[in-house]
Coordinates of C-alpha atoms in Angstrom, one line a residue:
X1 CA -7.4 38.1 32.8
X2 CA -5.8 40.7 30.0
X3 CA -8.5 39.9 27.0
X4 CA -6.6 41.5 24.7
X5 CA -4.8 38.5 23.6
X6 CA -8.2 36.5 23.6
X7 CA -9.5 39.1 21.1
X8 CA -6.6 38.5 18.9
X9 CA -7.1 35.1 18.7
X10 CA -11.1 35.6 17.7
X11 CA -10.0 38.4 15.2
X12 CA -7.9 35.6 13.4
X13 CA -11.2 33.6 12.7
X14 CA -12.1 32.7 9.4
X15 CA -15.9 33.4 8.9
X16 CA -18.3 33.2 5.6
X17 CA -17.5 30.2 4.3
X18 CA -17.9 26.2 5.5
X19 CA -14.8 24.8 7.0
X20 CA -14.6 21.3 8.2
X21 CA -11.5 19.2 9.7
X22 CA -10.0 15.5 9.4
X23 CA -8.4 15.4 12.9
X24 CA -7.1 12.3 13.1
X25 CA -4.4 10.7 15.9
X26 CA -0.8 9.7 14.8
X27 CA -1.8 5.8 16.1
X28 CA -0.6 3.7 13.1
X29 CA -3.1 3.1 10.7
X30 CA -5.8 4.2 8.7
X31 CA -8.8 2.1 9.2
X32 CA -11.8 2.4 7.3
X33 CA -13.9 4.2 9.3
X34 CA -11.2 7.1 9.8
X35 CA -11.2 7.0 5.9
X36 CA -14.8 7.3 5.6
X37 CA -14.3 10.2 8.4
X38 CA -12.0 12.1 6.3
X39 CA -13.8 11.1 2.6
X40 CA -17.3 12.7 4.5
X41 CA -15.5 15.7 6.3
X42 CA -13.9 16.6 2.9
X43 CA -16.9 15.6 0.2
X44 CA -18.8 18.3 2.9
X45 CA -16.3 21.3 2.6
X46 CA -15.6 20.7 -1.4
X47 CA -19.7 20.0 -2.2
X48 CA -20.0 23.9 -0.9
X49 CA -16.8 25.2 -2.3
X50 CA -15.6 25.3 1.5
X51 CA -12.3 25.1 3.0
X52 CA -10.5 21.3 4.4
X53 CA -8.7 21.2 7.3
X54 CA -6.1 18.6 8.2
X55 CA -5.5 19.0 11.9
X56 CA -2.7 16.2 13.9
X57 CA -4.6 15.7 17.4
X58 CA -1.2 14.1 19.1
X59 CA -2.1 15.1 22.2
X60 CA -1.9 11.4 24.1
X61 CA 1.5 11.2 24.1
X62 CA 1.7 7.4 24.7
X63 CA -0.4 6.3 22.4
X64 CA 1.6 8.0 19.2
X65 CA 3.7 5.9 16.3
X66 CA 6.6 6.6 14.9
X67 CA 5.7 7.2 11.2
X68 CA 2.2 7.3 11.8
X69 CA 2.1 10.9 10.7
X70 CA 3.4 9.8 7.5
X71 CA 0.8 7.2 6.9
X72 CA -2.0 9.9 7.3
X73 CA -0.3 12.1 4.6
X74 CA 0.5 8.9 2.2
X75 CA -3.2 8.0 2.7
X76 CA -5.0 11.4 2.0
X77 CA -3.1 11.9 -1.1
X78 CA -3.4 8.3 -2.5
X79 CA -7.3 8.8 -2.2
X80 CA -7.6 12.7 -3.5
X81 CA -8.0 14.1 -0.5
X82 CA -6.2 17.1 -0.8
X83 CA -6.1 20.0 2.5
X84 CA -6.4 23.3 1.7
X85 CA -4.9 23.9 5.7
X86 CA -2.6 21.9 7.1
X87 CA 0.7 21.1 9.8
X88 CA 2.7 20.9 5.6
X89 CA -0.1 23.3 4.0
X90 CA 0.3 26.5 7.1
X91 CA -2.7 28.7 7.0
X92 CA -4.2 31.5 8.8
X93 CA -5.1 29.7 12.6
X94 CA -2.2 27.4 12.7
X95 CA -0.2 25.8 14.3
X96 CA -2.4 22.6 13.1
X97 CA -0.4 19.8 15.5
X98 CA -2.5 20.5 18.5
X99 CA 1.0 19.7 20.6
X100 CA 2.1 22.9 19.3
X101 CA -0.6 24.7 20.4
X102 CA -0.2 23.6 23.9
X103 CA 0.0 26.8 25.4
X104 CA -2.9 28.1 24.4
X105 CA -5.2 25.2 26.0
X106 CA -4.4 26.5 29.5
X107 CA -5.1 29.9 28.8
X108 CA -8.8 28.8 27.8
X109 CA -9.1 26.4 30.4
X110 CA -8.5 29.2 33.1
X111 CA -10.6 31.5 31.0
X112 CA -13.1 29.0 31.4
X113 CA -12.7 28.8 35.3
X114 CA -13.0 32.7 35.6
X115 CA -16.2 32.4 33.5
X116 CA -17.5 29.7 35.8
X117 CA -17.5 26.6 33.7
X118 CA -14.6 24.8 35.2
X119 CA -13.0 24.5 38.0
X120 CA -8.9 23.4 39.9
X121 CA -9.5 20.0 40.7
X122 CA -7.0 18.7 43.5
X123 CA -7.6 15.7 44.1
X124 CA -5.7 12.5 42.7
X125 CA -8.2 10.8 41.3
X126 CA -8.6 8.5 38.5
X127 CA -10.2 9.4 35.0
X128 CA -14.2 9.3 34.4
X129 CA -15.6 5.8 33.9
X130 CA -18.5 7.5 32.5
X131 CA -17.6 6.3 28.3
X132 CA -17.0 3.0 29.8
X133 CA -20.3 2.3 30.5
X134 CA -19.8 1.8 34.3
X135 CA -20.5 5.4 35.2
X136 CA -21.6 6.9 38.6
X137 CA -21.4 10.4 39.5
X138 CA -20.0 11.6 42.4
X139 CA -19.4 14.6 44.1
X140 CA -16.0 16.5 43.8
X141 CA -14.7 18.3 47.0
X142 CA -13.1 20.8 44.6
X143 CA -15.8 22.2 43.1
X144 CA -17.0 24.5 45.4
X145 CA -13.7 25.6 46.8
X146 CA -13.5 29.0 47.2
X147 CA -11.9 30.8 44.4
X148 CA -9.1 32.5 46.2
X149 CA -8.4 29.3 47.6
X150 CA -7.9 27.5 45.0
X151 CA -5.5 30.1 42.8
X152 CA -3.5 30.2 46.3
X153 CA -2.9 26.2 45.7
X154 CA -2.3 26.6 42.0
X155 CA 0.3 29.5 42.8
X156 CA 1.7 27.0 45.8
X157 CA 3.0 24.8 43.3
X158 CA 0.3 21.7 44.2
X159 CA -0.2 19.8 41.2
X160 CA -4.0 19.8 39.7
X161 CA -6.3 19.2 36.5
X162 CA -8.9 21.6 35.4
X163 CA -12.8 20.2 35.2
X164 CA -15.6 21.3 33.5
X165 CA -18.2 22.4 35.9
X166 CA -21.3 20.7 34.8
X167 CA -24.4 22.1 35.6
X168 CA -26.1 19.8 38.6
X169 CA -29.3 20.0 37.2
X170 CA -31.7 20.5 34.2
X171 CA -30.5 19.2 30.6
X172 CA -28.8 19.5 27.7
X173 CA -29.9 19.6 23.9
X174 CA -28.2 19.2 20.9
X175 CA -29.0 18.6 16.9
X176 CA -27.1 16.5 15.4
X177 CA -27.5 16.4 11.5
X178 CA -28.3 12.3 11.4
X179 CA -29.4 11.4 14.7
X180 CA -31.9 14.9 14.7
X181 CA -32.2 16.9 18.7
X182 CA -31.1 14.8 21.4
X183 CA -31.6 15.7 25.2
X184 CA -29.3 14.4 27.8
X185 CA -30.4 15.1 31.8
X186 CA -26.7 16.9 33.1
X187 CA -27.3 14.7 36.3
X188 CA -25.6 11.9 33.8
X189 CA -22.9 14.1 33.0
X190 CA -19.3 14.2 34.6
X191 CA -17.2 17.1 35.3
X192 CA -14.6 16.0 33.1
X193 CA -11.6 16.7 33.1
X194 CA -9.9 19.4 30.6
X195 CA -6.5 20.1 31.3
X196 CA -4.5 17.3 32.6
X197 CA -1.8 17.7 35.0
X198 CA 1.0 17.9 32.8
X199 CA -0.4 20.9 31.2
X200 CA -1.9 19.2 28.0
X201 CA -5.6 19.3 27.1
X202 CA -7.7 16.1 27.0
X203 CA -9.0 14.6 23.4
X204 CA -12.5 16.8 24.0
X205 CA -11.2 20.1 25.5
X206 CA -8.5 20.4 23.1
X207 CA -11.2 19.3 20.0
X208 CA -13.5 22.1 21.2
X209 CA -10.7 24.9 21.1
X210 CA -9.3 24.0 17.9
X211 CA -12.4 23.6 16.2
X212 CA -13.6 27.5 17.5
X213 CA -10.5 28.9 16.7
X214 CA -10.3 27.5 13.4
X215 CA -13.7 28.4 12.4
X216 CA -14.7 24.8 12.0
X217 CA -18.6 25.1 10.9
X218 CA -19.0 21.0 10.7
X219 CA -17.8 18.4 12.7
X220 CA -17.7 14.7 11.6
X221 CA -17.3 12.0 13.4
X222 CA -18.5 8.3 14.8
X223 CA -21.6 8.0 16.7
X224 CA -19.4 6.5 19.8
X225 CA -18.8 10.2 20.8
X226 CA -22.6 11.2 20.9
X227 CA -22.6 10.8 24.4
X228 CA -20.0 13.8 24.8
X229 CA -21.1 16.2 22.5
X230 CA -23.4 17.7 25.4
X231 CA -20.4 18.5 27.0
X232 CA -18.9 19.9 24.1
X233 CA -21.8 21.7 23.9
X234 CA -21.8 23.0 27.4
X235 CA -18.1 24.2 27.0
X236 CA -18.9 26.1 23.8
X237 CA -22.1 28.1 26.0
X238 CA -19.9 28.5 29.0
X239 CA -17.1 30.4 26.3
X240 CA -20.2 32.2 24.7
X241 CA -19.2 30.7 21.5
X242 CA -21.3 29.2 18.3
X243 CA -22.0 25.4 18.3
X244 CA -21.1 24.1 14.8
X245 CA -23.4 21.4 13.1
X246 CA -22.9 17.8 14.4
X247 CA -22.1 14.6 11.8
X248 CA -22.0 11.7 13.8
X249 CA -21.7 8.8 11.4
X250 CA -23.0 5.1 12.4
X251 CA -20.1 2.9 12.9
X252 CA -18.4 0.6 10.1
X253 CA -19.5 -3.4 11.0
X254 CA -17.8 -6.5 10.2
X255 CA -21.0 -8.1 10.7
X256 CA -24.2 -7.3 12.1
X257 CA -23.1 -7.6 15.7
X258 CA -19.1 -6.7 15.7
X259 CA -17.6 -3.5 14.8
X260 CA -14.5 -3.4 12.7
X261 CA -11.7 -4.0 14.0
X262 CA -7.5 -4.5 13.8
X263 CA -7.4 -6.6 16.2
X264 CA -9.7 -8.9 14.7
X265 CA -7.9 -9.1 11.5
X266 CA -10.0 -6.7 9.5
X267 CA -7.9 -4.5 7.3
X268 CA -7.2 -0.6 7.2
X269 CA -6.5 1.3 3.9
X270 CA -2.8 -0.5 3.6
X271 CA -4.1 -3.8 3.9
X272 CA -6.8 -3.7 1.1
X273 CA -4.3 -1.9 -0.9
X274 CA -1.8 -5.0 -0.2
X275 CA -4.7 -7.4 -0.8
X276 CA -4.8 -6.3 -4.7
X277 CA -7.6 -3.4 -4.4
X278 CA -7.4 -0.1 -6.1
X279 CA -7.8 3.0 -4.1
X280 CA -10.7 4.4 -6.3
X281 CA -12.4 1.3 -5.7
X282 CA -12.1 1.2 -2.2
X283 CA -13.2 5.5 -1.8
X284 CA -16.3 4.8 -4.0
X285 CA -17.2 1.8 -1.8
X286 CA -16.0 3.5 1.4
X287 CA -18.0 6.7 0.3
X288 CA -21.6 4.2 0.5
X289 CA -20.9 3.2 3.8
X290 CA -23.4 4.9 5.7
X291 CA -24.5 7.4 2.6
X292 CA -26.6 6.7 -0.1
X293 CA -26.8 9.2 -3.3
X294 CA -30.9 10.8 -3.4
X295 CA -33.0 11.7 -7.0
X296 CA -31.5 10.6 -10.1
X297 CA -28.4 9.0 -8.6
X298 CA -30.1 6.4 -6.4
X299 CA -29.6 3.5 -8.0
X300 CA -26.1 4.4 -9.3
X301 CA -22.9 2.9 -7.2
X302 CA -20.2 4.0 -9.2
X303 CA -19.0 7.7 -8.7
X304 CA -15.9 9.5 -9.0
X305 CA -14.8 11.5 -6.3
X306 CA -15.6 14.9 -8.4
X307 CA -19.0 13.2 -8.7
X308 CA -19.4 12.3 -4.8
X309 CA -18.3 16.2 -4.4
X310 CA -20.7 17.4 -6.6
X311 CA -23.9 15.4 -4.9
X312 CA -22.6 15.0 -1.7
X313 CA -25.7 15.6 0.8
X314 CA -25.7 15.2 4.7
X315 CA -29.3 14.1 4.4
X316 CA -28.4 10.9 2.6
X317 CA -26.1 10.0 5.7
X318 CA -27.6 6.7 7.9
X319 CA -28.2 6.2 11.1
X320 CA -28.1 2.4 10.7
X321 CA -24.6 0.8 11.2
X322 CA -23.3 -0.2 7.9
X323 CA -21.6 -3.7 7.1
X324 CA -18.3 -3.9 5.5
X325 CA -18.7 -6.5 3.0
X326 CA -15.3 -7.5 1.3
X327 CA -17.1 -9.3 -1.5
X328 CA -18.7 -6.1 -2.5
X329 CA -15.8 -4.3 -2.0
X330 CA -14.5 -6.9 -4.8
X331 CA -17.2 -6.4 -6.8
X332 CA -16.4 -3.1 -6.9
X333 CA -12.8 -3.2 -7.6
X334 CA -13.5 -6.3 -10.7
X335 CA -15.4 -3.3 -12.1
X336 CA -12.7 -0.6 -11.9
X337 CA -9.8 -2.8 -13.2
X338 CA -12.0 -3.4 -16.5
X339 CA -12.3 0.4 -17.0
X340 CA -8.9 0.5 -17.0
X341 CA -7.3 1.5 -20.3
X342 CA -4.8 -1.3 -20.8
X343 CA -1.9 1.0 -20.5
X344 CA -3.3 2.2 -17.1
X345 CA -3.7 -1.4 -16.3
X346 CA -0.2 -2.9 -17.3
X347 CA 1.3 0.1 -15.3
X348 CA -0.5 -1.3 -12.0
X349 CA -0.5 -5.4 -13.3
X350 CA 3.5 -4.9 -13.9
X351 CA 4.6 -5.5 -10.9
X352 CA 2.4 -8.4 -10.0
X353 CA 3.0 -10.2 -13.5
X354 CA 7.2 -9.4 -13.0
X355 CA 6.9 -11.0 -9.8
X356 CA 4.7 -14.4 -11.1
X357 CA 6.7 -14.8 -14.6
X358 CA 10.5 -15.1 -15.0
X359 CA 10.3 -17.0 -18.2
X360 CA 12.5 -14.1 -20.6
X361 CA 11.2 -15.3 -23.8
X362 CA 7.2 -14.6 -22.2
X363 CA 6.2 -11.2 -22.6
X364 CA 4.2 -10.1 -19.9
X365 CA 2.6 -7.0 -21.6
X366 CA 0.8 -9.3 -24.0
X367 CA -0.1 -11.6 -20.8
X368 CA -1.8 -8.1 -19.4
X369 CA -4.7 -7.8 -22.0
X370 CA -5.6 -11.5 -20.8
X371 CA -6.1 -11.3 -17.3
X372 CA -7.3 -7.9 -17.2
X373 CA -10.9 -8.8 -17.2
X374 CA -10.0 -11.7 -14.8
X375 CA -9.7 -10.1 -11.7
X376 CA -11.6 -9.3 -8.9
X377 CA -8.0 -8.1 -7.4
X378 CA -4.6 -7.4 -8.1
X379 CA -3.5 -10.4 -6.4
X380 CA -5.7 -12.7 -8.7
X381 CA -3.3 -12.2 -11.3
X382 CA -0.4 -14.6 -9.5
X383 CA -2.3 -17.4 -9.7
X384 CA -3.6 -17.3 -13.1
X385 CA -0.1 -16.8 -14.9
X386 CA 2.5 -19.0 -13.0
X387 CA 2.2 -21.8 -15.5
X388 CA 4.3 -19.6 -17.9
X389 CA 7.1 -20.3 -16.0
X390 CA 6.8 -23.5 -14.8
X391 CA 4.5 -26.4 -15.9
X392 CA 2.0 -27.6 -12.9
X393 CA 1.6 -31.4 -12.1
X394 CA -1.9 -32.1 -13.7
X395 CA -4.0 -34.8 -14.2
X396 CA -5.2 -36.4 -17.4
X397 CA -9.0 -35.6 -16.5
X398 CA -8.0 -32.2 -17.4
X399 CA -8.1 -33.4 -21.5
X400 CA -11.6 -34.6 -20.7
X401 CA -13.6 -31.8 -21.8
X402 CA -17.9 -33.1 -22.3
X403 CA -18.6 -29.4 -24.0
X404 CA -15.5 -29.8 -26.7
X405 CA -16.2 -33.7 -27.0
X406 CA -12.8 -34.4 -25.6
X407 CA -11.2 -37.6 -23.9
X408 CA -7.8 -38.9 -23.6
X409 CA -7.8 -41.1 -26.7
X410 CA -9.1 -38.4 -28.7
X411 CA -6.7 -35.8 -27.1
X412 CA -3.7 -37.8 -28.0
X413 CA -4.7 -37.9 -31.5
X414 CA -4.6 -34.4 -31.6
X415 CA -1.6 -33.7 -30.2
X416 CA 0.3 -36.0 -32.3
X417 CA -1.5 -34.7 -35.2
X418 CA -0.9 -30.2 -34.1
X419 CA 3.1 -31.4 -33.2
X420 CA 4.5 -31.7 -36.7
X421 CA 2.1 -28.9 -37.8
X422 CA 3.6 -26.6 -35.4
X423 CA 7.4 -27.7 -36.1
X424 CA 7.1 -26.6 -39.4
X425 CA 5.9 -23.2 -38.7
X426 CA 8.5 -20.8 -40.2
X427 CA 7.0 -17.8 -38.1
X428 CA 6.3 -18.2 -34.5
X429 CA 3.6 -15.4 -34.6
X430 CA -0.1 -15.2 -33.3
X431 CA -1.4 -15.5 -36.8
X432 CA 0.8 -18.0 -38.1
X433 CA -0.4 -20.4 -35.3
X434 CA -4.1 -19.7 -35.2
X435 CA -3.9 -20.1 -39.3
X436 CA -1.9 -23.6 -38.8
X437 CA -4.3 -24.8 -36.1
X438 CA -7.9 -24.0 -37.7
X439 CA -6.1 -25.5 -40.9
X440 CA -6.1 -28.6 -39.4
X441 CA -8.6 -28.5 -37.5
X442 CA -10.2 -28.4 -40.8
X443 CA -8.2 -30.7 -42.6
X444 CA -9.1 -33.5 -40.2
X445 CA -13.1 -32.3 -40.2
X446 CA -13.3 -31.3 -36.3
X447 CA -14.6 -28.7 -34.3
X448 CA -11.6 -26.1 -33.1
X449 CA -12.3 -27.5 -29.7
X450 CA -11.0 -30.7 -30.6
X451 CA -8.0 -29.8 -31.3
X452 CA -7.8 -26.3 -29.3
X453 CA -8.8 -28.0 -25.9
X454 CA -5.9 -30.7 -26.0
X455 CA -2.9 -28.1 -27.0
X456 CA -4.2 -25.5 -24.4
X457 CA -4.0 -28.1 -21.5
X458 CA -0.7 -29.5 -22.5
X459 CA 0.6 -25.9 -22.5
X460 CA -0.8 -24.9 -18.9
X461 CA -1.7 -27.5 -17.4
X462 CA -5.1 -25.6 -15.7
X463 CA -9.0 -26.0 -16.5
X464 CA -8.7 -22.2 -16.7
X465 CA -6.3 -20.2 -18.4
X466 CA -6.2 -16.1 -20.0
X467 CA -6.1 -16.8 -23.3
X468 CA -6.5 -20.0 -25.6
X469 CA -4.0 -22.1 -27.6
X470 CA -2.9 -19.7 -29.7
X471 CA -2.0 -17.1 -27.2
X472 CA -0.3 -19.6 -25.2
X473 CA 1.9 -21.3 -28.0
X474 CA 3.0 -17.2 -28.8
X475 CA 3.5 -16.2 -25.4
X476 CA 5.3 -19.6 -24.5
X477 CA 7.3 -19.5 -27.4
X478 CA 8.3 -22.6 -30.0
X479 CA 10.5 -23.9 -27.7
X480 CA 8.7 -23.8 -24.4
X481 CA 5.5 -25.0 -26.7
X482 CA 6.6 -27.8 -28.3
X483 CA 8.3 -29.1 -25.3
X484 CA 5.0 -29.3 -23.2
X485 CA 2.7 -30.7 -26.1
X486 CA 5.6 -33.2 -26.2
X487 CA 5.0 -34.0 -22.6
X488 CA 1.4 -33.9 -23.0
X489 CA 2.1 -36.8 -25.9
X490 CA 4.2 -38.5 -23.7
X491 CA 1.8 -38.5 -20.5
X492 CA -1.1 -39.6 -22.7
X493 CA 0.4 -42.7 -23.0
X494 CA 2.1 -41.5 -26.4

């Protein structure tokens, strides 16, 4: 074969610096652990003041969705994971979709066969069972066919995939930065195939090239592909090229014996951001998933990602499989919705509270400073506010109160006693109504609670409300207010 071009493609290299790639397929979506893949692969290259790569591996044709593409784009950017290379970004080893690269996979692959580390394969036979567990090596007929032979069949026109040619005996080491050396015997290995039959690399040949050519120096990814990466390190001998360092990261659990899973109902990236949780919430939490800070940070959980870049370290990375633990994940989130500035949080809360108030007199930007420390979620605010617009059915335990020294005969009396008190307000303000109620609370010789307790349950209806009386009469407004402590008067008996 004419090197030349070979050369070219080597001379285009990017060497000096770390360089690390999310790869991810256009499937649909982003589920946690491919998140955690790209937060890792780009906390890596932005720790050393590396390059990040984003690199669409569409290569299985059938398995592609429509706007999946999309969703990886939407997803990096919503969680600050910028590329610096990129299918939208270009750079200097492009094309990054690896289905416009498709030309270049066969002229490895048959580089490979004239070096000796693959071979035509003829035969129409199925895929390896080896990743399935139900492995047994077997001999192909086209492996030792002559040379000449076999380019005669190629030039024939008969159709044919090209297979590594594993070694048929010794073994094969390699380091891997978690899991430390690991020696496989090549007698368990399969000549897999690289370059199927339509001319398209599989998932590992294509990984292999790409990552050479663009001068990837660390790969990341889930522990389920240990068992190839002694191929991929056979292929990258065979080419005479440099291995880069491994990162194969424990898988993400639903529990201790089930891995995560969409078909199980657990969510990806778009469904905890439906479910109410904030994106930095769910990086920071993603980002201890399998890594745990060292030295001074240790018993710190809450980072920002331009902290998590600057202590980043593969030696905090597990090999234990870590548990995704939606609770904590809550915990979390409860946490970063009280840092919120309350302008940052009305901006996010808006569209929730618009969507649980339609009252126009009840100003939802006052009701935002009372449910903001609330919430464990977004979607805890719903629940907490729809009284504002319509009064629930409740029952008249709700006035009994032990704490406040409350019953129903004492609740009534209150009532009857805030009502006129409240009529004759001339200003319907927060301070006019707290002054009028602690007036008489004091006027009549009672604790606040007495009289607080009864009005804030005739006005909401709920144990539990954001906010007391006072905030309630406001937001409410006289009308709405003096309507349902007239109700409450009247279902009291009064």
């Amino acid at each position: 074969m004419d090197m030349k071009w070979f050369e070219e493609m080597e001379a285009r290299i990017p060497h000096g610096k770390v360089r690390t790639r999310f790869a991810p397929s256009p499937t649909g979506y982003m589920h946690v652990g491919n998140l955690r893949t790209a937060l890792y692969t780009w906390l890596i290259a932005r720790h050393q003041d590396g390059t990040f790569i984003l690199r669409i591996e569409d290569t299985d044709q059938g398995r592609l969705v429509e706007g999946a593409v999309d969703v990886i784009y939407k997803t990096l950017r919503q969680c600050g994971l910028d590329w610096d290379e990129g299918p939208d970004a270009g750079g200097p080893v492009g094309p990054y979709i690896q289905t416009e690269r498709r030309d270049l996979y066969g002229k490895y692959a048959r580089l490979l066969v004239e070096k000796g580390g693959a071979y035509y394969c003829f035969c129409d036979k199925a895929e390896s069972a080896e990743d399935s567990g139900d492995f047994t090596k077997t001999a192909d007929p086209c492996r030792d066919l002559p040379p000449e032979e076999a380019l005669k069949r190629v030039a024939a026109g008969e159709p044919y995939v090209i297979r590594q040619r594993i070694p048929q005996t010794g073994s094969t080491t390699f380091h891997d930065a978690s899991f430390g050396d690991i020696t496989v015997e090549n007698k368990d290995l399969d000549d897999q195939v690289l370059l199927k039959r339509d001319g398209l690399p599989t998932y590992n040949f294509a990984n292999v090239i790409d990552d050479h050519l663009m001068g990837i120096t660390h790969v990341v990814r889930g522990s389920e592909y240990l068992s190839s990466a002694p191929k991929y390190n056979l292929l990258y001998e065979a080419f005479g090229w440099e291995v880069p360092e491994y990162i194969h990261c424990s898988p993400v659990m639903r529990d201790a014996h089930n891995k995560m899973s969409k078909r199980h109902g657990d969510p990806s990236y778009e469904d905890l951001l439906a479910q109410g949780f904030l994106t930095e919430a769910v990086v920071n939490y993603v980002s201890l998933l399998g890594w745990a800070p060292k030295g001074e940070n240790s018993e710190r959980e809450f980072f920002t990602l331009r902290e998590l870049a600057e202590i980043f370290d593969l030696a905090g990375i597990s090999k234990s499989p870590a548990i995704f633990d939606i609770e904590k994940l809550k915990y979390f989130n409860a946490n970063y919705i009280r840092a919120l500035s309350p302008e940052a949080f009305f901006s996010i809360a808006q569209p929730y509270l618009k969507d649980a108030i339609h009252a126009p007199q009840v100003d939802i930007k006052l009701v935002a400073p009372l449910v903001q420390g609330r919430c464990d979620t977004l979607l805890d605010i719903a629940p907490q506010v729809d009284f504002f617009d319509t009064l629930p059915e409740y029952s008249n335990e709700l006035y009994c109160h032990k704490k406040m020294k409350t019953d129903e005969p004492n609740s009534l009396e209150a009532l009857n006693a805030v009502l006129p008190v409240l009529e004759s307000l001339n200003e319907w303000s927060y301070d006019a109504i707290h002054d009028a109620l602690m007036g008489l609370a004091k006027k009549l010789e009672l604790k606040n609670g007495r009289i607080m307790w009864p009005v804030r349950t005739a006005l909401s209806g709920k144990a539990v409300t954001p906010g007391g009386a006072v905030e309630l009469c406001q937001l409410l407004g006289r009308e709405e207010a003096l309507a349902r402590i007239k109700k409450g008067i009247a279902q009291l008996g009064g």
